[in-house]
Structures are given as C-alpha cells and as structure tokens.
Short mmCIF file of C-alpha atoms in Angstrom, two decimals:
data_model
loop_
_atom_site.label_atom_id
_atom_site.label_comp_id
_atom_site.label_asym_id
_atom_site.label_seq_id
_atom_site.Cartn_x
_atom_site.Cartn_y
_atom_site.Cartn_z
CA UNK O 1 17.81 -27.88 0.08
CA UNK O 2 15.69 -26.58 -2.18
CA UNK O 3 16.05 -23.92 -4.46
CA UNK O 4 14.26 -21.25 -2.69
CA UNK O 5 16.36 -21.91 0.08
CA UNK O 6 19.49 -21.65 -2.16
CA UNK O 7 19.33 -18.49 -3.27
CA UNK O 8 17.28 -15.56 -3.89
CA UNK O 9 14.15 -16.79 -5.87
CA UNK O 10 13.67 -16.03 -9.61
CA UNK O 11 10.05 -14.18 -10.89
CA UNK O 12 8.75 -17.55 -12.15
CA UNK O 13 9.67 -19.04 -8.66
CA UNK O 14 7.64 -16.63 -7.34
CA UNK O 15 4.84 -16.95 -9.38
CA UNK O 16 5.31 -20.45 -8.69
CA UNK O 17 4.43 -20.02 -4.88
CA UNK O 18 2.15 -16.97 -4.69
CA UNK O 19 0.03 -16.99 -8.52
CA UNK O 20 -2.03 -19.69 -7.15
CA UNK O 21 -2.63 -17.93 -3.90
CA UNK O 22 -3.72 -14.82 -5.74
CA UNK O 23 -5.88 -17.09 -7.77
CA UNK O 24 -8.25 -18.68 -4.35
CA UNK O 25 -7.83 -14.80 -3.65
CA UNK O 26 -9.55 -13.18 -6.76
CA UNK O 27 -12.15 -15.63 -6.60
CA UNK O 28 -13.56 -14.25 -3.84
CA UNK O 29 -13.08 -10.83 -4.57
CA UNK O 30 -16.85 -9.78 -5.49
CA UNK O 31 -18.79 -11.55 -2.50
CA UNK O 32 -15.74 -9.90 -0.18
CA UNK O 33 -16.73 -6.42 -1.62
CA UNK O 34 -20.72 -7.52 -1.33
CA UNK O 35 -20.20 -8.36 1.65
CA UNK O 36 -17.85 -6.17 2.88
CA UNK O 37 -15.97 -9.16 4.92
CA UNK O 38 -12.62 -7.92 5.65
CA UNK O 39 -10.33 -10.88 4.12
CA UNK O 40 -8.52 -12.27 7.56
CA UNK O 41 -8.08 -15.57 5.90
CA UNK O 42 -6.96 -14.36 2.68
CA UNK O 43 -3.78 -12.40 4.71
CA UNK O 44 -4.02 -15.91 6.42
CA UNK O 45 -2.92 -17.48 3.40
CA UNK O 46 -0.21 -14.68 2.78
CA UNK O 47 1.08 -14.78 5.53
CA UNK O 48 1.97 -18.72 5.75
CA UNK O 49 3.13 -18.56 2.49
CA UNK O 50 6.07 -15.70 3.73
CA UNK O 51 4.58 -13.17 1.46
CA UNK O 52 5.65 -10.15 4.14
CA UNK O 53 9.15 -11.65 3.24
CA UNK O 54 9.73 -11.16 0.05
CA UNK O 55 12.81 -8.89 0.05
CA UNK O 56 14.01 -10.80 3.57
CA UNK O 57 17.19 -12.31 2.33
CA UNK O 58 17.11 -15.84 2.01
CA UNK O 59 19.55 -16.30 4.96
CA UNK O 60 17.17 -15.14 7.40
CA UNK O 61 14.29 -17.23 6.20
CA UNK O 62 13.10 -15.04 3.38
CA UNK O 63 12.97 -14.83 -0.37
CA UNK O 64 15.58 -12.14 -0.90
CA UNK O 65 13.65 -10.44 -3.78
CA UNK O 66 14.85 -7.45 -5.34
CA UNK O 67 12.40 -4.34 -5.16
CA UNK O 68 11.36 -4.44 -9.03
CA UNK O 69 10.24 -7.84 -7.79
CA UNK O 70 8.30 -7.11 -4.58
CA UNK O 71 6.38 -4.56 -6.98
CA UNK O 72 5.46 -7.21 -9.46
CA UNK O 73 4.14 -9.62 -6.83
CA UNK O 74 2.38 -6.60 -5.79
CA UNK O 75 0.81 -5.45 -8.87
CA UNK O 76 -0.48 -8.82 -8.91
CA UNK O 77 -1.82 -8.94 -5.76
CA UNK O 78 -3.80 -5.65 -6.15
CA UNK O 79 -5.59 -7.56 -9.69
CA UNK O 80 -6.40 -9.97 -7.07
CA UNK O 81 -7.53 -7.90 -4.19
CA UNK O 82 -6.76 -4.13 -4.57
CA UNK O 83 -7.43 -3.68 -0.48
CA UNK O 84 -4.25 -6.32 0.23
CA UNK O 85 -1.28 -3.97 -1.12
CA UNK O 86 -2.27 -1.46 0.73
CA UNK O 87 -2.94 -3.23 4.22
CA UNK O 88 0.56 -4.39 3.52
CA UNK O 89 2.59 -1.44 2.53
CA UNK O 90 4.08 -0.24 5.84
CA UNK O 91 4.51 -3.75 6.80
CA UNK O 92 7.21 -3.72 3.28
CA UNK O 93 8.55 -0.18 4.30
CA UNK O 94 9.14 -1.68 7.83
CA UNK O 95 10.94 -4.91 7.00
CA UNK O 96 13.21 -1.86 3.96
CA UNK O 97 14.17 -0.60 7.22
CA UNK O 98 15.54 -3.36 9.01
CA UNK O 99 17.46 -4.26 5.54
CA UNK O 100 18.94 -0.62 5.73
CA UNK O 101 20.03 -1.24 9.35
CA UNK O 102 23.59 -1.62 11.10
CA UNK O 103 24.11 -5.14 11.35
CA UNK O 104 23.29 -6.69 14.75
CA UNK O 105 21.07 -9.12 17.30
CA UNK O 106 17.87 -6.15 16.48
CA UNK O 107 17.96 -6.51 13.08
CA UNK O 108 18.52 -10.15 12.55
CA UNK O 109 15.79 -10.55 14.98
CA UNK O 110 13.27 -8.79 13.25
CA UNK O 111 13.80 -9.92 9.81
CA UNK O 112 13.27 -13.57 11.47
CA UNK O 113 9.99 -12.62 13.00
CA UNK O 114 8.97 -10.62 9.88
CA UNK O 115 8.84 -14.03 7.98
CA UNK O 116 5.74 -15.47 9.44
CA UNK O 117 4.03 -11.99 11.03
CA UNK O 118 3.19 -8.75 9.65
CA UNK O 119 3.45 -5.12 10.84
CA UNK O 120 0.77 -2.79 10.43
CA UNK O 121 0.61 1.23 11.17
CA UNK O 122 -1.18 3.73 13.19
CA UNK O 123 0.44 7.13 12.24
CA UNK O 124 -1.83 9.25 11.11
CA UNK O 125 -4.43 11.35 13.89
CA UNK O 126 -6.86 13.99 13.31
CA UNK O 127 -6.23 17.42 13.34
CA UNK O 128 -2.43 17.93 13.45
CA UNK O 129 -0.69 19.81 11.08
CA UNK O 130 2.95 19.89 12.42
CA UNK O 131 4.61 16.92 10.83
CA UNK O 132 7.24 16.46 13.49
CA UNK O 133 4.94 16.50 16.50
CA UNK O 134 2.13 14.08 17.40
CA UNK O 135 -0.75 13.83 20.14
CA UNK O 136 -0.20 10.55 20.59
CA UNK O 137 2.46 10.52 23.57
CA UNK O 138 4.96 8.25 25.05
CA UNK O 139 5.80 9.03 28.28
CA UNK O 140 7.99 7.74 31.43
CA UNK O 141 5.93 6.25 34.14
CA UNK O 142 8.63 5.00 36.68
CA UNK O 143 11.13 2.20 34.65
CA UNK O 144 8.17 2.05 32.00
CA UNK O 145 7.15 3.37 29.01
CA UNK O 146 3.50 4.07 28.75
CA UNK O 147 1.92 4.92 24.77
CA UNK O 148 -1.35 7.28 24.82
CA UNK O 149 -3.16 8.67 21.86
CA UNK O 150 -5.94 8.12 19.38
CA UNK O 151 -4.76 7.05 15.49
CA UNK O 152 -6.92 7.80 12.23
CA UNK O 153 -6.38 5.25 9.31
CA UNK O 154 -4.53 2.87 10.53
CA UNK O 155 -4.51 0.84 7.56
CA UNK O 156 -3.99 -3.07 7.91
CA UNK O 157 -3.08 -2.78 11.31
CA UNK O 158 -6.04 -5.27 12.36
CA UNK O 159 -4.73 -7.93 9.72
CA UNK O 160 -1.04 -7.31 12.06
CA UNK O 161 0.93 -8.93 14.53
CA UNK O 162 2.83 -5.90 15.79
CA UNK O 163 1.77 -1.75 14.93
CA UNK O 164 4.28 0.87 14.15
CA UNK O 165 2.63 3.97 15.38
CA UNK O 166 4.16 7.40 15.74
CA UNK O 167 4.40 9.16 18.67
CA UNK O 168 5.85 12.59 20.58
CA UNK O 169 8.34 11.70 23.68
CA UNK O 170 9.33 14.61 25.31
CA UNK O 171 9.10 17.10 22.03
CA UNK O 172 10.61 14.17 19.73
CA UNK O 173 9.59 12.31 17.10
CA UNK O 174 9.56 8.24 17.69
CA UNK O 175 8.38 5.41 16.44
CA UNK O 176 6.71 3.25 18.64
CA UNK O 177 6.31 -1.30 17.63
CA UNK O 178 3.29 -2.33 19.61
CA UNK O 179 1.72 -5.92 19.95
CA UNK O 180 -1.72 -5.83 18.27
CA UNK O 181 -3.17 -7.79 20.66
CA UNK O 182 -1.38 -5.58 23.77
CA UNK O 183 -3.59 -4.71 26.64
CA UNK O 184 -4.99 -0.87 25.84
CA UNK O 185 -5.17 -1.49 21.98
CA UNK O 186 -8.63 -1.20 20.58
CA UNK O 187 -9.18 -1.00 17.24
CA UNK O 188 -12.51 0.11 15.09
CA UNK O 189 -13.34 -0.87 11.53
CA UNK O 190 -14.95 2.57 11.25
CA UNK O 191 -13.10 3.49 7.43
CA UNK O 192 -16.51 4.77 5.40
CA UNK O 193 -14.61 5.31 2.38
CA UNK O 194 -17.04 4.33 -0.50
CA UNK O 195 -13.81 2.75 -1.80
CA UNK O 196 -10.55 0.56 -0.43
CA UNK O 197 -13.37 -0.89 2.20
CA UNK O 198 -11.49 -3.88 2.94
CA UNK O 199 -8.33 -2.54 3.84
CA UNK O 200 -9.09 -2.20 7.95
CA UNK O 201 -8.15 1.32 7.76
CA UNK O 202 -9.80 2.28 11.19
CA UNK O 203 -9.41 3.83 14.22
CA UNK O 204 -6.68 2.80 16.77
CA UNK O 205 -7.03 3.72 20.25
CA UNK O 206 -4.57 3.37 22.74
CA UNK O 207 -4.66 3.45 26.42
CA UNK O 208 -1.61 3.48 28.79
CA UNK O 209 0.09 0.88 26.44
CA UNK O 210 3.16 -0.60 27.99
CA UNK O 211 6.29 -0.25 25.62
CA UNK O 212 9.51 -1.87 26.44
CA UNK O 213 12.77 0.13 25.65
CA UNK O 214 13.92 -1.71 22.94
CA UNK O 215 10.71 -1.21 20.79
CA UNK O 216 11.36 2.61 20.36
CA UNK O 217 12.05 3.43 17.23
CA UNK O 218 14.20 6.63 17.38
CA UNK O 219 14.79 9.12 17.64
CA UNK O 220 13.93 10.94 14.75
CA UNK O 221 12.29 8.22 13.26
CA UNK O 222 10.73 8.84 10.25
CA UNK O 223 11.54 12.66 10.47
CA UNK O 224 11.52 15.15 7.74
CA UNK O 225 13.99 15.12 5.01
CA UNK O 226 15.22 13.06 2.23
CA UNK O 227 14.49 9.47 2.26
CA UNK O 228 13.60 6.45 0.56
CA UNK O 229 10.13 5.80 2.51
CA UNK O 230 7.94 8.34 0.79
CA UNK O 231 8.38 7.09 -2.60
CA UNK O 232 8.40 3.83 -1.61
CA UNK O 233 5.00 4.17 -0.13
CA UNK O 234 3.69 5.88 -2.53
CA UNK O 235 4.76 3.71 -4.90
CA UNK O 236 2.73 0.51 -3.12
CA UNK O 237 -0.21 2.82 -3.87
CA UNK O 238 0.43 3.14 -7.98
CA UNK O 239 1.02 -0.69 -8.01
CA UNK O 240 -2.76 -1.36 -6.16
CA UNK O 241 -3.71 1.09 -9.19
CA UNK O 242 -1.76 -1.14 -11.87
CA UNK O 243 -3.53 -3.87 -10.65
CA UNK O 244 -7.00 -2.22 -10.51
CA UNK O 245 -5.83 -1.31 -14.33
CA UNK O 246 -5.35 -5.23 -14.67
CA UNK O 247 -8.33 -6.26 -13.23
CA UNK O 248 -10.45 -3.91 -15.09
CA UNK O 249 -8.98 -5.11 -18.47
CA UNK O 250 -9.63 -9.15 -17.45
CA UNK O 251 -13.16 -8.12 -16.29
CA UNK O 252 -14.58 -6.48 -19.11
CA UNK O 253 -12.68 -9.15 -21.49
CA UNK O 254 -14.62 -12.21 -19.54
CA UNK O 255 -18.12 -10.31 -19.96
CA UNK O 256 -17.27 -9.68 -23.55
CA UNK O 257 -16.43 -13.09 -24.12
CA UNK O 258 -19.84 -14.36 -22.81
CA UNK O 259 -22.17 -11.92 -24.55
CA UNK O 260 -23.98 -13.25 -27.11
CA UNK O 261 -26.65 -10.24 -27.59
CA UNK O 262 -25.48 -7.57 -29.60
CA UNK O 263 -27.47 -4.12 -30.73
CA UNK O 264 -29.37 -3.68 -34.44
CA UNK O 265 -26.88 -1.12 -35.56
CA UNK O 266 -23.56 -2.53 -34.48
CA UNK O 267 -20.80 -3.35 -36.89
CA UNK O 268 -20.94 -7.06 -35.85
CA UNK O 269 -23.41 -10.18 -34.57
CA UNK O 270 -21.42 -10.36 -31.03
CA UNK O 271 -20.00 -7.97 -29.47
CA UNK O 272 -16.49 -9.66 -29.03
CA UNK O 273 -16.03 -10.02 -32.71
CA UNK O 274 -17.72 -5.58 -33.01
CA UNK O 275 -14.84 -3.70 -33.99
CA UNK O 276 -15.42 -0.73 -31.38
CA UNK O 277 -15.73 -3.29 -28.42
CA UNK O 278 -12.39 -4.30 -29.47
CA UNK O 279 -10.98 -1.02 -29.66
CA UNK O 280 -11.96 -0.67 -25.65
CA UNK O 281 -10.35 -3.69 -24.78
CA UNK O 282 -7.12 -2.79 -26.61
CA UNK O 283 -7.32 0.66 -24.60
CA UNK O 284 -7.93 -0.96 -21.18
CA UNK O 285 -4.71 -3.33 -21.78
CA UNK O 286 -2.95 -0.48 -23.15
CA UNK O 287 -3.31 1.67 -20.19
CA UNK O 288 -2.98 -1.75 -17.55
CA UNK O 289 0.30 -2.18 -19.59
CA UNK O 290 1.45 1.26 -19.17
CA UNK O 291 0.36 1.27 -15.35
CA UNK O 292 2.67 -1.51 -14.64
CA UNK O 293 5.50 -0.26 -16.76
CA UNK O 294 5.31 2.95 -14.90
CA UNK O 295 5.27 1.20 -11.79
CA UNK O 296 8.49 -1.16 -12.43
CA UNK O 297 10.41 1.92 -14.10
CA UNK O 298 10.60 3.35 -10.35
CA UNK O 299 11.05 0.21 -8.57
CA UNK O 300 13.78 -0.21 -10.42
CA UNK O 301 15.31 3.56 -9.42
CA UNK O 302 14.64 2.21 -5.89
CA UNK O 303 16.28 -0.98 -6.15
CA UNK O 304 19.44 1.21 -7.10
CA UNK O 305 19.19 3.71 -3.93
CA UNK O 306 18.46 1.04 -1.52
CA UNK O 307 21.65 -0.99 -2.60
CA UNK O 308 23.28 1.89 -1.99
CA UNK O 309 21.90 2.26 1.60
CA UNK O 310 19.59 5.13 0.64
CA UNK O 311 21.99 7.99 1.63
CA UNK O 312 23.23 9.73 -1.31
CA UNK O 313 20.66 13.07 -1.17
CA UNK O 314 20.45 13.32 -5.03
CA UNK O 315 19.48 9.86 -5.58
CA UNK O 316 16.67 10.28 -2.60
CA UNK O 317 15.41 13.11 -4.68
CA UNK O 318 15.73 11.02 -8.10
CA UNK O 319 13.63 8.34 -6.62
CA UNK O 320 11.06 11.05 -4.84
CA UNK O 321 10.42 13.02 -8.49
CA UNK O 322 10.48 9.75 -10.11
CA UNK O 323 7.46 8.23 -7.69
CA UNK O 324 5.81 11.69 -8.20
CA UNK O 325 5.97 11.97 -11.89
CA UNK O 326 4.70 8.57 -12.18
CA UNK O 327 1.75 9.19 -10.05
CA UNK O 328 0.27 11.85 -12.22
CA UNK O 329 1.07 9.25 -15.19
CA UNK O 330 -0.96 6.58 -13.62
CA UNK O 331 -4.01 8.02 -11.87
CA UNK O 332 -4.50 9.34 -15.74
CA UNK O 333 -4.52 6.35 -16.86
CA UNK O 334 -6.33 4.24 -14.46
CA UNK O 335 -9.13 6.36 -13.62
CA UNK O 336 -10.24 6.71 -17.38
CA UNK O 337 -9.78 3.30 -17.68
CA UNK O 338 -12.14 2.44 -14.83
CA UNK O 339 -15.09 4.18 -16.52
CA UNK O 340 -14.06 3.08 -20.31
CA UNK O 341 -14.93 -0.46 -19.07
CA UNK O 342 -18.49 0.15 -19.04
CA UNK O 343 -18.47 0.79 -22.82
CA UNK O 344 -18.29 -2.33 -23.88
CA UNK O 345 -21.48 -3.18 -23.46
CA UNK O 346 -25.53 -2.02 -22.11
CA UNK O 347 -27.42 -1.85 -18.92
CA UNK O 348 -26.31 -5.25 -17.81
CA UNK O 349 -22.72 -4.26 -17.78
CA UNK O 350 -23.58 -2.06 -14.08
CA UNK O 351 -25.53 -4.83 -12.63
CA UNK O 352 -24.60 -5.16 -9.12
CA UNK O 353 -23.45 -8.91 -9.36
CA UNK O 354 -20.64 -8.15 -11.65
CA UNK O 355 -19.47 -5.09 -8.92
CA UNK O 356 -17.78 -4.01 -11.85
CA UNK O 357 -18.13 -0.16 -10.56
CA UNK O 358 -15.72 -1.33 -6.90
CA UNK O 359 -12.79 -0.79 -9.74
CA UNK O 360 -13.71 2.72 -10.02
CA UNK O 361 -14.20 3.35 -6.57
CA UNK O 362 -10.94 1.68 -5.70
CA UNK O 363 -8.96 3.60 -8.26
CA UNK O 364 -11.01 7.40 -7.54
CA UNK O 365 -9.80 6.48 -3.50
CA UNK O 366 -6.55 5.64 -3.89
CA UNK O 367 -5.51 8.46 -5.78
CA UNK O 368 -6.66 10.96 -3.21
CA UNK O 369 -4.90 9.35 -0.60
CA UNK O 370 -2.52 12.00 -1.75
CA UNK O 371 -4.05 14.60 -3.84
CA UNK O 372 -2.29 14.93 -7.56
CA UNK O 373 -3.24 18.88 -7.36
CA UNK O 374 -0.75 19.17 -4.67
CA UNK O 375 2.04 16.67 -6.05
CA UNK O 376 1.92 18.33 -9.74
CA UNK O 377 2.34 21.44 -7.92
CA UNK O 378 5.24 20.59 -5.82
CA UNK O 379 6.96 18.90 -9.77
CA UNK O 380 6.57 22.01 -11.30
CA UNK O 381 8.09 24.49 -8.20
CA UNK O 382 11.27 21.97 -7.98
CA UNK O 383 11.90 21.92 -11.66
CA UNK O 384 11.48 25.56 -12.29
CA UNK O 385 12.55 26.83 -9.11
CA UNK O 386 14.56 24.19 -7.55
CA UNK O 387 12.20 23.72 -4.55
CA UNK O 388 12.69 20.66 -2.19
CA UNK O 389 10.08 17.96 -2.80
CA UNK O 390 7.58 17.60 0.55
CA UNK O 391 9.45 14.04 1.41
CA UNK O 392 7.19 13.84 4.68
CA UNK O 393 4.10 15.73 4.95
CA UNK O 394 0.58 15.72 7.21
CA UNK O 395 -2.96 16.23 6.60
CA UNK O 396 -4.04 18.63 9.63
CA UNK O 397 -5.12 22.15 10.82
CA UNK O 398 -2.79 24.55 9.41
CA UNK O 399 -1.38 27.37 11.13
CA UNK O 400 -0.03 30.84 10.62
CA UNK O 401 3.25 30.41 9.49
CA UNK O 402 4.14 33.17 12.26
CA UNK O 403 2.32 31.26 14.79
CA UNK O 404 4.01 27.78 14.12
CA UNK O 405 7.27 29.34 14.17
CA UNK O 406 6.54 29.70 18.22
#
C-alpha cells in the first residue's frame, strides 16, 4: 500500500504527482493559445492522474486534500494553463457537494465515479434575470423525464463526462446531471472572448434529453441564500488570477535572463543586471506572492466552514465577505501586474511569439466574469448597513421590481 493510499496525501506528495504534469502542460501553453486548440489531452492527462479528486477522501479512491490544498494545486495549474481552473471549477464545487452529503449508496457512488471523470456545467442562459427560475425546462413525459433549453457559457462542459445544468420543473429550481455524450446534447465552441479562449465555454443545446429520476438534483438546488458555493467559485477564479500573477513573473524573468541588448542610457550593460529592470521583477513577484497569499487566506476560512458542514449562517457570510474582499485585492494586483511586464524591456518584448499580452487578456476576462463595481458595492452596503451579500445572483433582463413581484 502505498502512501497515497494510506492516508490523505501531503503538499509535496502532491507536487510529487501533478508538478510534472503541469510542467508537459505549460510547455505547450503558447502554441495552444496560437492556435487556439482547446487542450483535450492536457485534461486527458488530468484526468488519469485523479486530479478532479483531490479533496475525494482517500477511502473512496481519492486524495483526501484539504481545501487550502486543492487551491494550491490550483494556483499552479492556472501558471500552467490559466483556461484549466476554470473548465474545472464546477466539476470541484460538484464533488464539495457530495462531501457535504448524508451518507449513503448516492454519495459513495459519485465520489467513486468522480475519480476518473469530470463534471462540467451548463447554468447560465441568455436573457433571464430571475435567479430562481430558468428557461431551460424539465418536464414529465409519461414515466420520463425529458430536459429542454438552450445554455450560455457552459464552461468546461466539452472537456466532461457528465453536465450539471440548471433547470425549472414545474416553477422549481433543480439541478439536472446529464451524460455529455447523451442523445440531444450539442455543444458549440462559440466563446469569442478575446481572453480565457481555451476554456470551452460555449453554447449547450439540449433537445428532449432523457433524465432518469435519480439524476435530479433537488429541489432547491443551488437556490438563493447562504452557502458555501459562491465563494468557493469565486474563489477558483482568484486562484486562475494567482497563477496568471505567477506566470507573468516567470515570463518576463526568462526574457530578462536572455537579453543581452541593453539601451545607451541605461544604468547597466544587460538588462538583468539594470537596476530598474530589477525593480519590475521584484514588483511582479511581489504582487504573484500576494495573489496567492490572498488566495490561501480564504481557502483556509473555507476549509473551516466545510468541516463544519457549511451550515452555521455567520460563517457562510464570513467566507462570502472574505472571497469578496479578496477579489477586489487581487484583480488590483494582477491586472497592473499584467501590463508592468512589458517594462522590462523594448519592442521585442510584444512580439507575437512570446504571446506575452494572452496574460493580460486572461487576467482583464476573468475579472469581469463578475464585475468588482458591483461586488465593492455590495462590501460597502453590508458593512455600513448590514445588507445581505448577493450569495446567488444572474446576469439577465431586469424587471420592474413591481412587475417581478407578480
């Protein structure tokens, strides 16, 4: 028996199994983002390596990881590939779910099959505003269930085995667990973002879907309220930025490091030994450093509310403030970052075999995935005013307050 199998694995076990992984990764990182060649073999490699089971206790096949843990394998992941994280992150919140679970035959058959396949999502659809209802139906069709809707960004979900989507039964809010490969799925690699291109974050169409009983999620699933999900998720999204942070910083040292060519008036021959190159390069690791601190200060409040099966309300709201303070913390420091890079050296620094400007653009989209105007707003009214943070929220058509009130 070895000692993964023993007991839950330590971070240099870890590193042990997955650094060289995200090594082979990285080294294709540029041609994937020239190419724009979504990375199916990279997951490939994730996947039969158990990555999706990180926190899966070690009884059930897994490497029983603590969530400060999962985020650091993360964080390294994104310096890899920032697009992987993020395919991945409802696949994490998915497996957190089954953990919180009562125990039974369900739940120790999904953390088995979580250990060699990988969930993806289609929640999101255009032009709803309501956050408890959905287009996307489920309805009865004799001693059947039969899924019908259309799903924006549905990141990851064509690197997946099985997709959560969200859907309206009757007036409720389910979850739905879907094959990928099910008869009605389609799925489009349509995602034009100029950044986060390789994170399959298309369209999902699906038509008259059969959906046995026991792969409704509900009901209520994922309803309004306090929970752990929303800063966990978010939180998947500051640790692709850590690692853009990283990434940035190891960049710009390795073009430093090969320059030879320097400028008449600067303070030194080559530019790694120029004293105002080096002050860049101590800024980018500064704010990489800071990044990942930021990002292992709240894993480490969620590692506390998840052992204590995420029901105690205050410590929901700890974690949620905690995940939003942090974002503001880090998008100011990445996104500066991003752009300092470029000062370390002259035109040859943007040519377009270095790619060095995909950091930017993965960092600027990211962040908007949800907008900092909106969290920093939300901080200040619960701190002054005691507001509830907006745990679960939707990008739609808004109406009339009087109107949705019908």
């Amino acid at each position: 028996m070895t000692s993964l199998e023993a007991k839950s694995a330590t971070d240099a076990e870890l590193d042990a199994v997955f650094g060289p992984i995200f090594d082979r990764i990285a080294q294709g990182a540029v041609a994937r983002e020239t190419d724009r060649r979504l990375p199916f073999e990279e997951v490939g490699w994730l996947r039969e390596a158990k990555f999706g089971a990180l926190r899966v206790p070690v009884e059930f096949g897994g490497y029983g990881a603590t969530v400060r843990q999962l985020f650091r394998q993360l964080i390294e992941l994104a310096a890899a590939e920032s697009n992987l994280p993020q395919a991945l992150r409802v696949h994490f919140s998915f497996v957190e779910d089954q953990l919180l679970a009562e125990p039974g035959p369900s739940r120790e058959q999904w953390l088995r099959t979580v250990t060699s396949t990988l969930v993806g999502n289609a929640i999101t659809e255009p032009g709803v505003g309501a956050v408890d209802r959905y287009r996307t139906r489920l309805t009865r069709d004799g001693d059947r269930w039969l899924l019908n809707g259309v799903k924006y960004y549905s990141t990851g979900s064509q690197y997946a085995d099985y997709i959560l989507a969200a859907a309206d039964r009757d007036g409720e809010r389910v979850g739905v667990l879907v094959d990928a490969n099910a008869e009605g799925v389609r799925q489009h690699d349509d995602w034009d973002g100029f950044g986060q291109r390789l994170t399959a974050s298309g369209t999902t169409e699906f038509t008259d879907v059969v959906v046995a009983e026991e792969r409704i999620l509900g009901p209520g699933y994922g309803a309004p309220g306090p929970t752990y999900a929303t800063s966990y998720l978010q939180l998947v999204q500051l640790a692709v930025l850590a690692g853009i942070a990283r990434r940035a910083e190891l960049d710009a040292r390795d073009w430093v490091a090969g320059r030879t060519r320097s400028y008449s008036h600067s303070a030194a021959g080559v530019p790694r030994e120029d004293p105002l190159v080096q002050q860049v390069i101590g800024r980018l690791s500064a704010a990489a450093f800071a990044a990942e601190s930021s990002v292992l200060a709240v894993a480490d409040v969620l590692d506390e509310v998840l052992a204590d099966g995420a029901k105690d309300e205050k410590s929901l709201v700890a974690a949620e403030l905690a995940a939003a303070q942090a974002q503001l913390a880090v998008i100011d420091l990445v996104l500066p970052a991003t752009t300092l890079l470029f000062e370390v050296g002259g035109a040859s620094v943007v040519s377009e075999r270095q790619r060095l400007d995909r950091h930017w653009r993965n960092a600027r989209t990211i962040s908007v995935h949800n907008p900092a105007i909106q969290k920093a707003r939300a901080i200040g009214d619960h701190l002054l005013n005691g507001a509830e943070l907006p745990f679960a929220w939707s990008a739609g058509e808004r109406k009339p307050a009087a109107e949705a009130q019908q």
